[in-house]
Amino acid sequence: MTHYTKPLPRFWYFPDTLKCLVTLTNDGEYRTEADFEPQFRDIDSMGAKMSLYILETDKVSKNWVDHWTSKGFEIAGHPDDTKEAGQPDWDHMDQVLKNKKQEIETKFGVQVRTVVNHWFVWCGRDSSGQQDFGAQAMLEEKNGIDLDINYPLYDIHSNQGAFYLGTPGIHQGFHGGSGLVMKFANAQGKTIHVYQHFNAVYDQQYNESNNPEGFYKSFKGLVDRSLNDEIYSFVSIKAHNDEYDFSKEPLLKMLAYANSRGIPVWTAANLLDFVKMRDEATFSKLSWWDHQLSFTLSSSLKHSSGLTCMIPASYGGKTIKRITLNGEEVPACIKQVKGSEYAFVTVEPGKNHELTVDYTQ
């Protein structure tokens, strides 16, 4: 393990030096663009962006899609396999995904790369009919979909009872095991190249219990934990248009809180672009000589946000004296992460960078 012979850089989870990021999604169901318009204007007025998953494309025009995608919103598909919701079939679900993706891309000229299924219908059997809970993700990979948001926090009618984890926003967690965006794996442990983004702040959970304050608190609690308690999280909000009469007030309150804490609210597609960019970047040519660490940070994918690497602030009884990026000295911005101190250095993605770090007694 080279950790024992030299300090090792690593990549930070979030864009720039953020400690939390929010995404906002909306399942269109049977609504029209006239229904969507007021909600989109509200979201836009708060400086936020949203992903809309369209079920019925004949209720939305290309002009409307062009207008909102030009402003940074995402339009994608809401595949409907509810006819076999009890036992989805691989071949039928495959066709449903293909059809909806083609329908959206043909009519609106936008690429479908993220997905939320109607009713969150999930195929759990592979092409041979064998049980594999990663089958849906494999179908998405097969159809060129890279990020899935089909897992919401919804415990009403569960066998544990509603809110069995305790007060929303204080005790609730991430049923995927982490607030981070991670790739799926199949039953044999092989990585499926589709990311899962857990939907932790789900409007129907709180609408059905008539609890708008709980909707807001679930959001604020998760954000505060990410910012203050190092439970680092990409927080996903769901705000159905057909329940906007319930969610409008708490949602706008969430967006105002995000603004007050300096947290951007992105589309799922923008999040996908960032995590793909981050995961593609690499470190190479690591050298440790005479208390100087040097390495190359290689990145070929561009993104509007910065890519940050973390460098141990101390090693072998010595601390960072100077950091040089591409021949220019840069400040050593020291932050503590999980009990260890690191120097954060943010670079422009899509380029290669040379870094040297001098340590001294």
mmCIF file of C-alpha atoms in Angstrom:
data_model
loop_
_atom_site.group_PDB
_atom_site.id
_atom_site.type_symbol
_atom_site.label_atom_id
_atom_site.label_comp_id
_atom_site.label_asym_id
_atom_site.label_seq_id
_atom_site.Cartn_x
_atom_site.Cartn_y
_atom_site.Cartn_z
ATOM 1 C CA MET A 1 0.000 0.000 0.000
ATOM 2 C CA THR A 2 1.658 3.224 -1.148
ATOM 3 C CA HIS A 3 -0.229 5.129 1.573
ATOM 4 C CA TYR A 4 2.515 3.957 3.922
ATOM 5 C CA THR A 5 5.286 5.329 1.727
ATOM 6 C CA LYS A 6 3.831 8.628 0.477
ATOM 7 C CA PRO A 7 0.841 10.945 1.032
ATOM 8 C CA LEU A 8 -1.910 10.198 -1.488
ATOM 9 C CA PRO A 9 -4.322 12.649 -3.152
ATOM 10 C CA ARG A 10 -7.982 11.799 -3.633
ATOM 11 C CA PHE A 11 -11.001 13.449 -5.228
ATOM 12 C CA TRP A 12 -13.638 15.334 -3.265
ATOM 13 C CA TYR A 13 -17.248 14.176 -3.624
ATOM 14 C CA PHE A 14 -18.865 17.464 -4.616
ATOM 15 C CA PRO A 15 -18.413 20.270 -7.154
ATOM 16 C CA ASP A 16 -15.829 22.885 -6.164
ATOM 17 C CA THR A 17 -15.588 22.758 -2.344
ATOM 18 C CA LEU A 18 -19.306 22.313 -1.633
ATOM 19 C CA LYS A 19 -20.370 19.992 1.190
ATOM 20 C CA CYS A 20 -23.859 19.268 -0.166
ATOM 21 C CA LEU A 21 -25.742 19.362 -3.460
ATOM 22 C CA VAL A 22 -29.491 19.297 -4.178
ATOM 23 C CA THR A 23 -31.406 17.969 -7.180
ATOM 24 C CA LEU A 24 -35.085 18.577 -7.965
ATOM 25 C CA THR A 25 -37.266 16.247 -10.057
ATOM 26 C CA ASN A 26 -40.892 16.229 -11.182
ATOM 27 C CA ASP A 27 -42.860 13.287 -12.592
ATOM 28 C CA GLY A 28 -45.196 14.779 -15.190
ATOM 29 C CA GLU A 29 -47.905 12.093 -15.001
ATOM 30 C CA TYR A 30 -50.958 13.163 -17.058
ATOM 31 C CA ARG A 31 -50.388 16.920 -16.863
ATOM 32 C CA THR A 32 -49.903 19.426 -19.689
ATOM 33 C CA GLU A 33 -47.369 22.154 -20.348
ATOM 34 C CA ALA A 34 -49.958 24.691 -19.157
ATOM 35 C CA ASP A 35 -49.955 22.882 -15.813
ATOM 36 C CA PHE A 36 -46.161 22.765 -15.676
ATOM 37 C CA GLU A 37 -45.572 26.411 -16.603
ATOM 38 C CA PRO A 38 -46.363 28.095 -13.233
ATOM 39 C CA GLN A 39 -44.244 25.560 -11.361
ATOM 40 C CA PHE A 40 -41.320 26.014 -13.751
ATOM 41 C CA ARG A 41 -41.538 29.799 -13.370
ATOM 42 C CA ASP A 42 -41.506 29.492 -9.587
ATOM 43 C CA ILE A 43 -38.454 27.219 -9.670
ATOM 44 C CA ASP A 44 -36.652 29.473 -12.129
ATOM 45 C CA SER A 45 -37.362 32.566 -10.011
ATOM 46 C CA MET A 46 -35.442 30.922 -7.156
ATOM 47 C CA GLY A 47 -32.365 30.297 -9.306
ATOM 48 C CA ALA A 48 -32.973 26.535 -9.198
ATOM 49 C CA LYS A 49 -33.277 23.947 -11.976
ATOM 50 C CA MET A 50 -35.531 20.896 -12.272
ATOM 51 C CA SER A 51 -35.821 17.637 -14.227
ATOM 52 C CA LEU A 52 -39.245 16.788 -15.675
ATOM 53 C CA TYR A 53 -40.020 13.161 -16.543
ATOM 54 C CA ILE A 54 -42.778 13.223 -19.173
ATOM 55 C CA LEU A 55 -45.361 10.453 -19.343
ATOM 56 C CA GLU A 56 -47.532 11.765 -22.212
ATOM 57 C CA THR A 57 -45.539 13.600 -24.862
ATOM 58 C CA ASP A 58 -48.629 14.755 -26.787
ATOM 59 C CA LYS A 59 -49.399 17.136 -23.916
ATOM 60 C CA VAL A 60 -46.129 19.033 -24.280
ATOM 61 C CA SER A 61 -44.854 20.962 -27.322
ATOM 62 C CA LYS A 62 -41.319 21.095 -28.670
ATOM 63 C CA ASN A 63 -41.343 24.895 -28.376
ATOM 64 C CA TRP A 64 -42.083 24.627 -24.664
ATOM 65 C CA VAL A 65 -39.323 22.047 -24.188
ATOM 66 C CA ASP A 66 -36.860 24.165 -26.173
ATOM 67 C CA HIS A 67 -37.632 27.203 -24.018
ATOM 68 C CA TRP A 68 -37.018 25.473 -20.711
ATOM 69 C CA THR A 69 -34.032 23.350 -21.748
ATOM 70 C CA SER A 70 -32.379 26.557 -22.986
ATOM 71 C CA LYS A 71 -32.695 27.828 -19.407
ATOM 72 C CA GLY A 72 -30.937 24.762 -18.005
ATOM 73 C CA PHE A 73 -33.921 22.555 -17.109
ATOM 74 C CA GLU A 74 -33.977 18.862 -18.052
ATOM 75 C CA ILE A 75 -36.716 17.075 -20.004
ATOM 76 C CA ALA A 76 -36.621 13.268 -19.957
ATOM 77 C CA GLY A 77 -38.977 10.279 -20.115
ATOM 78 C CA HIS A 78 -41.291 8.632 -17.567
ATOM 79 C CA PRO A 79 -41.528 5.024 -18.866
ATOM 80 C CA ASP A 80 -44.812 3.284 -18.038
ATOM 81 C CA ASP A 81 -44.779 -0.470 -17.396
ATOM 82 C CA THR A 82 -47.558 -0.372 -14.801
ATOM 83 C CA LYS A 83 -49.585 -2.995 -16.699
ATOM 84 C CA GLU A 84 -47.194 -5.613 -15.345
ATOM 85 C CA ALA A 85 -46.249 -3.786 -12.149
ATOM 86 C CA GLY A 86 -46.635 -6.937 -10.049
ATOM 87 C CA GLN A 87 -44.060 -8.920 -12.023
ATOM 88 C CA PRO A 88 -42.201 -6.912 -14.661
ATOM 89 C CA ASP A 89 -40.705 -8.911 -17.521
ATOM 90 C CA TRP A 90 -37.222 -8.228 -18.909
ATOM 91 C CA ASP A 91 -38.248 -8.122 -22.572
ATOM 92 C CA HIS A 92 -41.336 -6.002 -22.012
ATOM 93 C CA MET A 93 -39.544 -3.516 -19.774
ATOM 94 C CA ASP A 94 -36.738 -3.338 -22.327
ATOM 95 C CA GLN A 95 -39.270 -2.355 -24.987
ATOM 96 C CA VAL A 96 -40.967 0.176 -22.701
ATOM 97 C CA LEU A 97 -37.630 1.898 -22.063
ATOM 98 C CA LYS A 98 -36.694 1.862 -25.745
ATOM 99 C CA ASN A 99 -40.053 3.270 -26.824
ATOM 100 C CA LYS A 100 -40.140 6.114 -24.312
ATOM 101 C CA LYS A 101 -36.528 7.076 -24.959
ATOM 102 C CA GLN A 102 -37.113 7.120 -28.721
ATOM 103 C CA GLU A 103 -40.378 9.026 -28.299
ATOM 104 C CA ILE A 104 -38.746 11.784 -26.234
ATOM 105 C CA GLU A 105 -35.646 12.043 -28.394
ATOM 106 C CA THR A 106 -37.584 12.063 -31.682
ATOM 107 C CA LYS A 107 -40.208 14.644 -30.699
ATOM 108 C CA PHE A 108 -38.101 16.989 -28.600
ATOM 109 C CA GLY A 109 -34.563 16.408 -29.883
ATOM 110 C CA VAL A 110 -33.161 15.902 -26.378
ATOM 111 C CA GLN A 111 -31.032 13.006 -25.194
ATOM 112 C CA VAL A 112 -32.535 10.862 -22.410
ATOM 113 C CA ARG A 113 -29.811 9.937 -19.912
ATOM 114 C CA THR A 114 -31.650 9.890 -16.557
ATOM 115 C CA VAL A 115 -34.878 8.114 -15.669
ATOM 116 C CA VAL A 116 -37.776 7.776 -13.235
ATOM 117 C CA ASN A 117 -40.338 5.071 -14.051
ATOM 118 C CA HIS A 118 -44.075 5.533 -13.553
ATOM 119 C CA TRP A 119 -44.939 3.994 -10.149
ATOM 120 C CA PHE A 120 -41.206 3.226 -9.826
ATOM 121 C CA VAL A 121 -41.857 -0.147 -11.503
ATOM 122 C CA TRP A 122 -38.642 -2.181 -11.245
ATOM 123 C CA CYS A 123 -37.714 -5.321 -13.171
ATOM 124 C CA GLY A 124 -36.007 -7.774 -10.814
ATOM 125 C CA ARG A 125 -35.370 -10.673 -13.205
ATOM 126 C CA ASP A 126 -32.713 -10.984 -15.870
ATOM 127 C CA SER A 127 -33.180 -12.017 -19.506
ATOM 128 C CA SER A 128 -33.309 -15.701 -18.529
ATOM 129 C CA GLY A 129 -35.967 -15.088 -15.880
ATOM 130 C CA GLN A 130 -33.591 -15.535 -12.949
ATOM 131 C CA GLN A 131 -33.975 -13.222 -9.975
ATOM 132 C CA ASP A 132 -31.506 -10.355 -10.090
ATOM 133 C CA PHE A 133 -32.378 -7.146 -8.303
ATOM 134 C CA GLY A 134 -29.960 -5.272 -10.567
ATOM 135 C CA ALA A 135 -31.877 -6.279 -13.717
ATOM 136 C CA GLN A 136 -33.566 -2.887 -14.141
ATOM 137 C CA ALA A 137 -30.225 -1.115 -13.935
ATOM 138 C CA MET A 138 -28.815 -3.543 -16.530
ATOM 139 C CA LEU A 139 -31.726 -2.676 -18.830
ATOM 140 C CA GLU A 140 -31.026 1.005 -18.341
ATOM 141 C CA GLU A 141 -27.348 0.472 -19.166
ATOM 142 C CA LYS A 142 -28.420 -1.464 -22.277
ATOM 143 C CA ASN A 143 -30.570 1.496 -23.348
ATOM 144 C CA GLY A 144 -28.006 4.229 -22.750
ATOM 145 C CA ILE A 145 -29.476 5.560 -19.499
ATOM 146 C CA ASP A 146 -26.802 6.493 -16.975
ATOM 147 C CA LEU A 147 -28.626 7.613 -13.815
ATOM 148 C CA ASP A 148 -31.645 6.118 -12.044
ATOM 149 C CA ILE A 149 -33.880 7.865 -9.457
ATOM 150 C CA ASN A 150 -36.401 5.064 -8.922
ATOM 151 C CA TYR A 151 -35.892 4.620 -5.171
ATOM 152 C CA PRO A 152 -37.760 7.114 -2.937
ATOM 153 C CA LEU A 153 -38.145 7.298 0.819
ATOM 154 C CA TYR A 154 -41.736 6.136 1.352
ATOM 155 C CA ASP A 155 -42.555 4.224 4.524
ATOM 156 C CA ILE A 156 -46.322 4.756 4.727
ATOM 157 C CA HIS A 157 -48.044 1.350 4.887
ATOM 158 C CA SER A 158 -44.699 -0.382 5.464
ATOM 159 C CA ASN A 159 -44.631 -3.303 7.871
ATOM 160 C CA GLN A 160 -42.666 -1.068 10.244
ATOM 161 C CA GLY A 161 -45.292 1.670 10.343
ATOM 162 C CA ALA A 162 -45.097 5.248 9.135
ATOM 163 C CA PHE A 163 -42.022 7.268 10.115
ATOM 164 C CA TYR A 164 -40.538 4.235 11.842
ATOM 165 C CA LEU A 165 -37.108 5.857 11.760
ATOM 166 C CA GLY A 166 -38.394 8.761 13.837
ATOM 167 C CA THR A 167 -38.913 12.455 13.222
ATOM 168 C CA PRO A 168 -38.382 13.368 9.530
ATOM 169 C CA GLY A 169 -35.123 15.186 8.917
ATOM 170 C CA ILE A 170 -33.621 14.127 12.236
ATOM 171 C CA HIS A 171 -33.528 10.336 12.135
ATOM 172 C CA GLN A 172 -34.377 9.567 8.520
ATOM 173 C CA GLY A 173 -31.590 8.230 6.379
ATOM 174 C CA PHE A 174 -30.703 6.839 2.980
ATOM 175 C CA HIS A 175 -32.089 3.395 2.236
ATOM 176 C CA GLY A 176 -29.268 2.804 -0.242
ATOM 177 C CA GLY A 177 -26.763 3.016 2.603
ATOM 178 C CA SER A 178 -25.316 6.415 1.722
ATOM 179 C CA GLY A 179 -26.263 9.903 0.607
ATOM 180 C CA LEU A 180 -23.679 9.627 -2.165
ATOM 181 C CA VAL A 181 -24.377 8.770 -5.795
ATOM 182 C CA MET A 182 -23.072 5.269 -6.517
ATOM 183 C CA LYS A 183 -23.163 2.700 -9.308
ATOM 184 C CA PHE A 184 -25.268 -0.448 -9.173
ATOM 185 C CA ALA A 185 -23.872 -3.985 -9.117
ATOM 186 C CA ASN A 186 -25.459 -7.205 -10.357
ATOM 187 C CA ALA A 187 -26.013 -10.402 -8.354
ATOM 188 C CA GLN A 188 -22.465 -11.554 -9.171
ATOM 189 C CA GLY A 189 -20.947 -8.320 -7.890
ATOM 190 C CA LYS A 190 -20.096 -6.899 -11.313
ATOM 191 C CA THR A 191 -20.423 -3.130 -11.626
ATOM 192 C CA ILE A 192 -23.344 -1.879 -13.711
ATOM 193 C CA HIS A 193 -22.451 1.474 -15.246
ATOM 194 C CA VAL A 194 -25.612 3.216 -14.069
ATOM 195 C CA TYR A 195 -25.647 5.515 -11.056
ATOM 196 C CA GLN A 196 -28.334 5.382 -8.365
ATOM 197 C CA HIS A 197 -29.500 8.673 -6.850
ATOM 198 C CA PHE A 198 -31.740 8.011 -3.842
ATOM 199 C CA ASN A 199 -34.856 10.238 -3.640
ATOM 200 C CA ALA A 200 -34.741 11.152 0.057
ATOM 201 C CA VAL A 201 -37.262 14.034 0.079
ATOM 202 C CA TYR A 202 -40.399 12.591 -1.493
ATOM 203 C CA ASP A 203 -43.548 14.731 -1.698
ATOM 204 C CA GLN A 204 -46.128 11.923 -1.664
ATOM 205 C CA GLN A 205 -44.777 10.662 1.669
ATOM 206 C CA TYR A 206 -45.802 13.960 3.273
ATOM 207 C CA ASN A 207 -48.844 14.773 1.134
ATOM 208 C CA GLU A 208 -50.517 11.514 2.132
ATOM 209 C CA SER A 209 -49.916 12.314 5.791
ATOM 210 C CA ASN A 210 -50.896 15.992 5.286
ATOM 211 C CA ASN A 211 -47.568 17.160 6.651
ATOM 212 C CA PRO A 212 -46.077 20.045 4.626
ATOM 213 C CA GLU A 213 -43.818 21.028 7.524
ATOM 214 C CA GLY A 214 -42.445 17.479 7.628
ATOM 215 C CA PHE A 215 -41.689 17.755 3.899
ATOM 216 C CA TYR A 216 -39.588 20.848 4.552
ATOM 217 C CA LYS A 217 -37.951 19.473 7.696
ATOM 218 C CA SER A 218 -36.921 16.265 5.941
ATOM 219 C CA PHE A 219 -35.008 18.418 3.467
ATOM 220 C CA LYS A 220 -33.501 20.820 5.986
ATOM 221 C CA GLY A 221 -32.444 18.000 8.294
ATOM 222 C CA LEU A 222 -30.567 16.126 5.566
ATOM 223 C CA VAL A 223 -28.908 19.307 4.309
ATOM 224 C CA ASP A 224 -27.862 20.339 7.807
ATOM 225 C CA ARG A 225 -26.386 16.892 8.481
ATOM 226 C CA SER A 226 -24.374 17.120 5.271
ATOM 227 C CA LEU A 227 -23.103 20.609 6.071
ATOM 228 C CA ASN A 228 -22.560 20.262 9.810
ATOM 229 C CA ASP A 229 -22.169 16.593 10.695
ATOM 230 C CA GLU A 230 -20.113 15.216 7.779
ATOM 231 C CA ILE A 231 -22.938 12.945 6.584
ATOM 232 C CA TYR A 232 -22.158 14.074 3.051
ATOM 233 C CA SER A 233 -25.213 13.859 0.821
ATOM 234 C CA PHE A 234 -26.593 14.588 -2.608
ATOM 235 C CA VAL A 235 -30.173 15.428 -1.567
ATOM 236 C CA SER A 236 -32.933 14.663 -4.088
ATOM 237 C CA ILE A 237 -36.350 16.383 -3.867
ATOM 238 C CA LYS A 238 -39.435 15.084 -5.683
ATOM 239 C CA ALA A 239 -42.177 17.626 -6.423
ATOM 240 C CA HIS A 240 -44.953 16.164 -8.612
ATOM 241 C CA ASN A 241 -46.810 18.813 -10.571
ATOM 242 C CA ASP A 242 -50.171 17.235 -9.758
ATOM 243 C CA GLU A 243 -49.422 17.704 -6.054
ATOM 244 C CA TYR A 244 -47.983 21.197 -6.359
ATOM 245 C CA ASP A 245 -50.903 22.679 -4.425
ATOM 246 C CA PHE A 246 -49.510 20.768 -1.441
ATOM 247 C CA SER A 247 -45.789 21.096 -2.100
ATOM 248 C CA LYS A 248 -45.446 24.680 -3.395
ATOM 249 C CA GLU A 249 -45.025 26.428 -0.046
ATOM 250 C CA PRO A 250 -42.585 23.943 1.543
ATOM 251 C CA LEU A 251 -40.699 23.523 -1.750
ATOM 252 C CA LEU A 252 -40.090 27.247 -2.195
ATOM 253 C CA LYS A 253 -39.018 27.329 1.443
ATOM 254 C CA MET A 254 -36.501 24.548 0.673
ATOM 255 C CA LEU A 255 -35.115 26.459 -2.296
ATOM 256 C CA ALA A 256 -34.793 29.620 -0.211
ATOM 257 C CA TYR A 257 -32.929 27.645 2.456
ATOM 258 C CA ALA A 258 -30.595 26.139 -0.146
ATOM 259 C CA ASN A 259 -29.862 29.636 -1.439
ATOM 260 C CA SER A 260 -29.171 30.897 2.082
ATOM 261 C CA ARG A 261 -26.620 28.097 2.595
ATOM 262 C CA GLY A 262 -24.997 28.523 -0.821
ATOM 263 C CA ILE A 263 -26.155 25.135 -2.115
ATOM 264 C CA PRO A 264 -27.059 24.904 -5.821
ATOM 265 C CA VAL A 265 -30.188 23.047 -6.954
ATOM 266 C CA TRP A 266 -29.434 21.089 -10.116
ATOM 267 C CA THR A 267 -31.124 18.831 -12.619
ATOM 268 C CA ALA A 268 -30.369 15.128 -12.489
ATOM 269 C CA ALA A 269 -28.587 15.450 -15.855
ATOM 270 C CA ASN A 270 -26.207 18.097 -14.525
ATOM 271 C CA LEU A 271 -25.449 15.905 -11.520
ATOM 272 C CA LEU A 272 -24.786 12.992 -13.873
ATOM 273 C CA ASP A 273 -22.386 15.086 -15.943
ATOM 274 C CA PHE A 274 -20.507 16.078 -12.813
ATOM 275 C CA VAL A 275 -20.126 12.585 -11.310
ATOM 276 C CA LYS A 276 -19.075 11.156 -14.688
ATOM 277 C CA MET A 277 -16.483 13.904 -15.017
ATOM 278 C CA ARG A 278 -15.230 13.340 -11.472
ATOM 279 C CA ASP A 279 -15.071 9.558 -11.812
ATOM 280 C CA GLU A 280 -13.236 9.758 -15.147
ATOM 281 C CA ALA A 281 -10.429 11.896 -13.727
ATOM 282 C CA THR A 282 -7.244 10.147 -12.603
ATOM 283 C CA PHE A 283 -3.993 10.690 -10.751
ATOM 284 C CA SER A 284 -0.719 9.479 -12.261
ATOM 285 C CA LYS A 285 3.053 9.922 -12.050
ATOM 286 C CA LEU A 286 2.943 10.110 -8.259
ATOM 287 C CA SER A 287 6.389 10.853 -6.865
ATOM 288 C CA TRP A 288 7.540 11.380 -3.277
ATOM 289 C CA TRP A 289 11.093 12.623 -2.920
ATOM 290 C CA ASP A 290 12.817 14.855 -0.368
ATOM 291 C CA HIS A 291 9.484 15.743 1.283
ATOM 292 C CA GLN A 292 7.936 16.812 -2.005
ATOM 293 C CA LEU A 293 4.864 15.134 -3.503
ATOM 294 C CA SER A 294 4.279 15.586 -7.225
ATOM 295 C CA PHE A 295 1.606 14.144 -9.486
ATOM 296 C CA THR A 296 -0.446 14.648 -12.633
ATOM 297 C CA LEU A 297 -4.206 15.131 -12.453
ATOM 298 C CA SER A 298 -5.727 14.066 -15.794
ATOM 299 C CA SER A 299 -9.258 15.034 -16.824
ATOM 300 C CA SER A 300 -10.816 14.873 -20.302
ATOM 301 C CA LEU A 301 -14.478 15.690 -19.531
ATOM 302 C CA LYS A 302 -15.545 19.313 -19.162
ATOM 303 C CA HIS A 303 -18.025 20.684 -16.634
ATOM 304 C CA SER A 304 -19.037 24.168 -15.527
ATOM 305 C CA SER A 305 -18.107 23.364 -11.910
ATOM 306 C CA GLY A 306 -14.638 22.792 -10.569
ATOM 307 C CA LEU A 307 -13.011 19.448 -9.776
ATOM 308 C CA THR A 308 -11.388 19.343 -6.352
ATOM 309 C CA CYS A 309 -8.617 17.094 -5.099
ATOM 310 C CA MET A 310 -7.714 16.553 -1.446
ATOM 311 C CA ILE A 311 -4.090 16.336 -0.356
ATOM 312 C CA PRO A 312 -3.142 15.208 3.179
ATOM 313 C CA ALA A 313 -2.237 18.344 5.150
ATOM 314 C CA SER A 314 0.417 16.471 7.100
ATOM 315 C CA TYR A 315 2.506 13.360 6.610
ATOM 316 C CA GLY A 316 5.292 11.772 8.620
ATOM 317 C CA GLY A 317 5.338 14.617 11.133
ATOM 318 C CA LYS A 318 5.577 17.277 8.422
ATOM 319 C CA THR A 319 2.930 19.729 7.194
ATOM 320 C CA ILE A 320 2.267 21.397 3.853
ATOM 321 C CA LYS A 321 4.449 24.429 3.217
ATOM 322 C CA ARG A 322 3.598 25.184 -0.414
ATOM 323 C CA ILE A 323 1.358 23.899 -3.237
ATOM 324 C CA THR A 324 2.160 24.602 -6.872
ATOM 325 C CA LEU A 325 -0.421 24.107 -9.631
ATOM 326 C CA ASN A 326 0.867 24.206 -13.221
ATOM 327 C CA GLY A 327 3.906 26.185 -12.092
ATOM 328 C CA GLU A 328 1.993 28.749 -10.021
ATOM 329 C CA GLU A 329 1.765 28.739 -6.233
ATOM 330 C CA VAL A 330 -1.812 28.414 -4.944
ATOM 331 C CA PRO A 331 -3.227 28.807 -1.419
ATOM 332 C CA ALA A 332 -3.396 25.718 0.777
ATOM 333 C CA CYS A 333 -7.077 25.694 1.760
ATOM 334 C CA ILE A 334 -7.101 23.328 4.754
ATOM 335 C CA LYS A 335 -10.349 21.541 5.657
ATOM 336 C CA GLN A 336 -11.130 18.722 8.055
ATOM 337 C CA VAL A 337 -12.901 15.629 6.702
ATOM 338 C CA LYS A 338 -13.811 12.743 9.007
ATOM 339 C CA GLY A 339 -11.147 13.679 11.536
ATOM 340 C CA SER A 340 -8.298 14.224 9.061
ATOM 341 C CA GLU A 341 -7.045 17.483 7.584
ATOM 342 C CA TYR A 342 -6.637 17.953 3.839
ATOM 343 C CA ALA A 343 -5.601 20.763 1.536
ATOM 344 C CA PHE A 344 -8.341 21.302 -1.047
ATOM 345 C CA VAL A 345 -7.189 22.304 -4.537
ATOM 346 C CA THR A 346 -9.801 23.014 -7.207
ATOM 347 C CA VAL A 347 -8.943 22.746 -10.909
ATOM 348 C CA GLU A 348 -10.733 23.255 -14.190
ATOM 349 C CA PRO A 349 -11.981 19.891 -15.500
ATOM 350 C CA GLY A 350 -11.305 18.810 -19.061
ATOM 351 C CA LYS A 351 -7.583 19.551 -18.781
ATOM 352 C CA ASN A 352 -4.440 17.950 -17.381
ATOM 353 C CA HIS A 353 -2.745 19.604 -14.409
ATOM 354 C CA GLU A 354 0.647 19.244 -12.749
ATOM 355 C CA LEU A 355 0.815 19.605 -8.971
ATOM 356 C CA THR A 356 3.700 19.690 -6.519
ATOM 357 C CA VAL A 357 3.286 19.808 -2.754
ATOM 358 C CA ASP A 358 6.166 20.683 -0.431
ATOM 359 C CA TYR A 359 6.057 19.495 3.175
ATOM 360 C CA THR A 360 8.163 20.925 5.988
ATOM 361 C CA GLN A 361 8.792 20.359 9.701
#
